Amino acid sequence: QAQRVRLRAPTTHRVKIDRRPLLSELGIDPGRKGYRKGDNRAYAMMSDITPPQNDSGFVVRVFLNCDYLSEATPVDDPHYVTSFAFFGSRHMQHNRNGIAYIFDITETLKQLAGRESETSGNLDVQLIAVPFAGRSEEGREFDVGSVEVMSLN
């Protein structure tokens, strides 16, 4: 079921996954700051996205497992993954499954492994849409159909 993302309101997409094997594939030893260098990467894929009616004037920030997420959470927070925006999406040709974004979450997982005591259970991929100052907030919500986490080497 699609989840609606609205301005200034954190949206959580809970991915049911045992993080221990994922962290192991990435060479991360939970509870330790160091990790072995490897070529494996972890990605979050958001798909079946229905773009907003008005796609300018805001940016969407992506976080992992941030229990205090708000529009004031800075991009240098250890839970931060990346940001994205929609530009000209109403003129794009969409397939019937909407559009998709893929994000590399490897570095964020590495940062969090040494901080979080719990490394099993769900992985929360979180979005917060932050408006640019002085812009109208009308029509700036969008839907995300699904979120998956995968590792590749």
Coordinates of C-alpha atoms in Angstrom, one line a residue:
Q1 CA 0.0 0.0 0.0
A2 CA 1.4 3.4 -1.0
Q3 CA 2.3 5.9 1.7
R4 CA 1.7 9.6 1.3
V5 CA 4.7 11.9 2.0
R6 CA 3.7 15.4 3.0
L7 CA 5.7 18.6 3.7
R8 CA 7.2 18.8 7.1
A9 CA 5.9 15.4 8.3
P10 CA 8.3 12.5 8.7
T11 CA 7.2 9.3 6.8
T12 CA 8.6 6.0 7.8
H13 CA 8.8 3.0 5.5
R14 CA 9.6 0.0 7.6
V15 CA 11.6 -2.7 5.9
K16 CA 11.4 -6.0 7.7
I17 CA 14.9 -7.3 7.5
D18 CA 17.4 -9.0 9.8
R19 CA 20.2 -6.5 9.7
R20 CA 22.9 -8.8 11.0
P21 CA 23.5 -10.7 7.7
L22 CA 23.3 -7.4 5.8
L23 CA 25.9 -5.8 8.1
S24 CA 28.0 -9.0 7.8
E25 CA 27.9 -8.8 4.0
L26 CA 29.1 -5.2 4.2
G27 CA 32.0 -6.2 6.6
I28 CA 30.5 -4.3 9.5
D29 CA 31.0 -5.6 13.0
P30 CA 28.2 -4.1 15.1
G31 CA 29.3 -2.3 18.2
R32 CA 32.8 -1.6 16.8
K33 CA 33.8 1.5 15.1
G34 CA 36.1 -0.2 12.6
Y35 CA 35.0 -2.4 9.7
R36 CA 36.8 -4.2 7.0
K37 CA 36.9 -2.6 3.6
G38 CA 35.0 -4.4 1.0
D39 CA 33.2 -3.9 -2.3
N40 CA 29.7 -4.8 -1.1
R41 CA 27.2 -2.0 -1.0
A42 CA 23.7 -1.7 0.4
Y43 CA 20.9 0.1 -1.4
A44 CA 17.4 1.2 -0.6
M45 CA 15.1 1.3 -3.6
M46 CA 11.9 3.3 -3.5
S47 CA 9.5 2.4 -6.3
D48 CA 6.1 3.1 -7.7
I49 CA 6.4 6.8 -6.8
T50 CA 3.6 9.1 -7.9
P51 CA 5.2 12.5 -8.3
P52 CA 3.7 15.6 -6.7
Q53 CA 1.4 17.9 -8.7
N54 CA 3.8 20.8 -8.0
D55 CA 7.3 19.5 -8.0
S56 CA 9.4 22.6 -7.3
G57 CA 10.1 24.4 -4.1
F58 CA 11.1 21.5 -1.8
V59 CA 13.7 18.8 -1.2
V60 CA 13.2 15.4 0.2
R61 CA 15.8 14.2 2.8
V62 CA 16.3 10.5 3.4
F63 CA 17.3 9.1 6.8
L64 CA 17.7 5.6 8.4
N65 CA 16.3 4.7 11.9
C66 CA 16.2 8.3 13.2
D67 CA 13.8 8.4 16.2
Y68 CA 13.9 12.2 16.4
L69 CA 13.5 13.1 12.7
S70 CA 12.0 16.5 11.9
E71 CA 12.6 19.1 9.2
A72 CA 15.3 20.6 11.6
T73 CA 17.4 17.4 11.6
P74 CA 20.6 18.4 9.8
V75 CA 22.1 16.7 6.8
D76 CA 25.3 16.0 8.9
D77 CA 23.3 13.8 11.3
P78 CA 24.7 10.2 11.3
H79 CA 21.2 8.9 10.2
Y80 CA 21.2 11.0 7.0
V81 CA 21.5 9.2 3.7
T82 CA 20.9 11.7 0.9
S83 CA 18.5 14.2 -0.5
F84 CA 16.5 14.3 -3.8
A85 CA 14.0 16.5 -5.5
F86 CA 11.5 16.3 -8.3
F87 CA 12.1 18.5 -11.4
G88 CA 9.7 18.5 -14.4
S89 CA 8.1 15.3 -13.3
R90 CA 4.7 16.2 -14.6
H91 CA 6.2 16.3 -18.1
M92 CA 8.0 13.0 -17.8
Q93 CA 6.8 9.8 -19.4
H94 CA 6.0 7.4 -16.5
N95 CA 5.5 3.8 -16.8
R96 CA 2.5 2.4 -15.1
N97 CA 4.5 1.6 -12.0
G98 CA 5.5 5.2 -11.4
I99 CA 9.1 6.3 -11.0
A100 CA 11.9 4.9 -8.8
Y101 CA 14.9 6.1 -6.9
I102 CA 17.8 4.0 -5.6
F103 CA 20.0 5.3 -2.8
D104 CA 23.4 3.9 -1.5
I105 CA 22.8 3.4 2.3
T106 CA 26.2 1.7 3.0
E107 CA 28.0 4.6 4.7
T108 CA 25.0 5.4 6.9
L109 CA 24.7 1.8 8.0
K110 CA 28.4 1.8 8.8
Q111 CA 28.0 5.0 10.9
L112 CA 25.0 3.6 12.8
A113 CA 26.5 0.2 13.5
G114 CA 28.8 1.6 16.1
R115 CA 26.0 3.7 17.7
E116 CA 23.0 1.5 17.8
S117 CA 22.8 -1.3 20.3
E118 CA 20.1 -3.1 18.3
T119 CA 21.3 -4.4 14.9
S120 CA 18.5 -6.8 14.2
G121 CA 14.9 -6.2 13.3
N122 CA 13.4 -3.6 11.1
L123 CA 15.3 -1.0 9.1
D124 CA 13.3 2.3 8.9
V125 CA 13.8 4.2 5.7
Q126 CA 12.5 7.7 6.5
L127 CA 11.6 10.7 4.3
I128 CA 11.0 14.3 5.2
A129 CA 10.0 16.8 2.6
V130 CA 11.4 20.2 3.5
P131 CA 10.1 23.3 1.7
F132 CA 12.2 26.1 0.4
A133 CA 11.6 29.4 2.2
G134 CA 8.9 31.6 0.6
R135 CA 7.4 29.0 -1.6
S136 CA 3.8 27.9 -1.7
E137 CA 3.2 24.5 0.0
E138 CA 0.2 23.6 -2.1
G139 CA 0.3 20.4 -4.1
R140 CA 3.7 19.2 -2.7
E141 CA 2.9 15.7 -1.5
F142 CA 3.6 12.5 -3.3
D143 CA 3.1 8.7 -2.8
V144 CA 5.7 6.0 -2.5
G145 CA 4.5 2.5 -3.3
S146 CA 7.2 0.4 -1.9
V147 CA 10.7 0.4 -0.3
E148 CA 13.2 -2.5 -0.5
V149 CA 16.7 -2.9 0.8
M150 CA 19.3 -5.0 -1.0
S151 CA 23.0 -5.6 -1.0
L152 CA 25.2 -6.0 -4.1
N153 CA 28.8 -6.9 -4.6

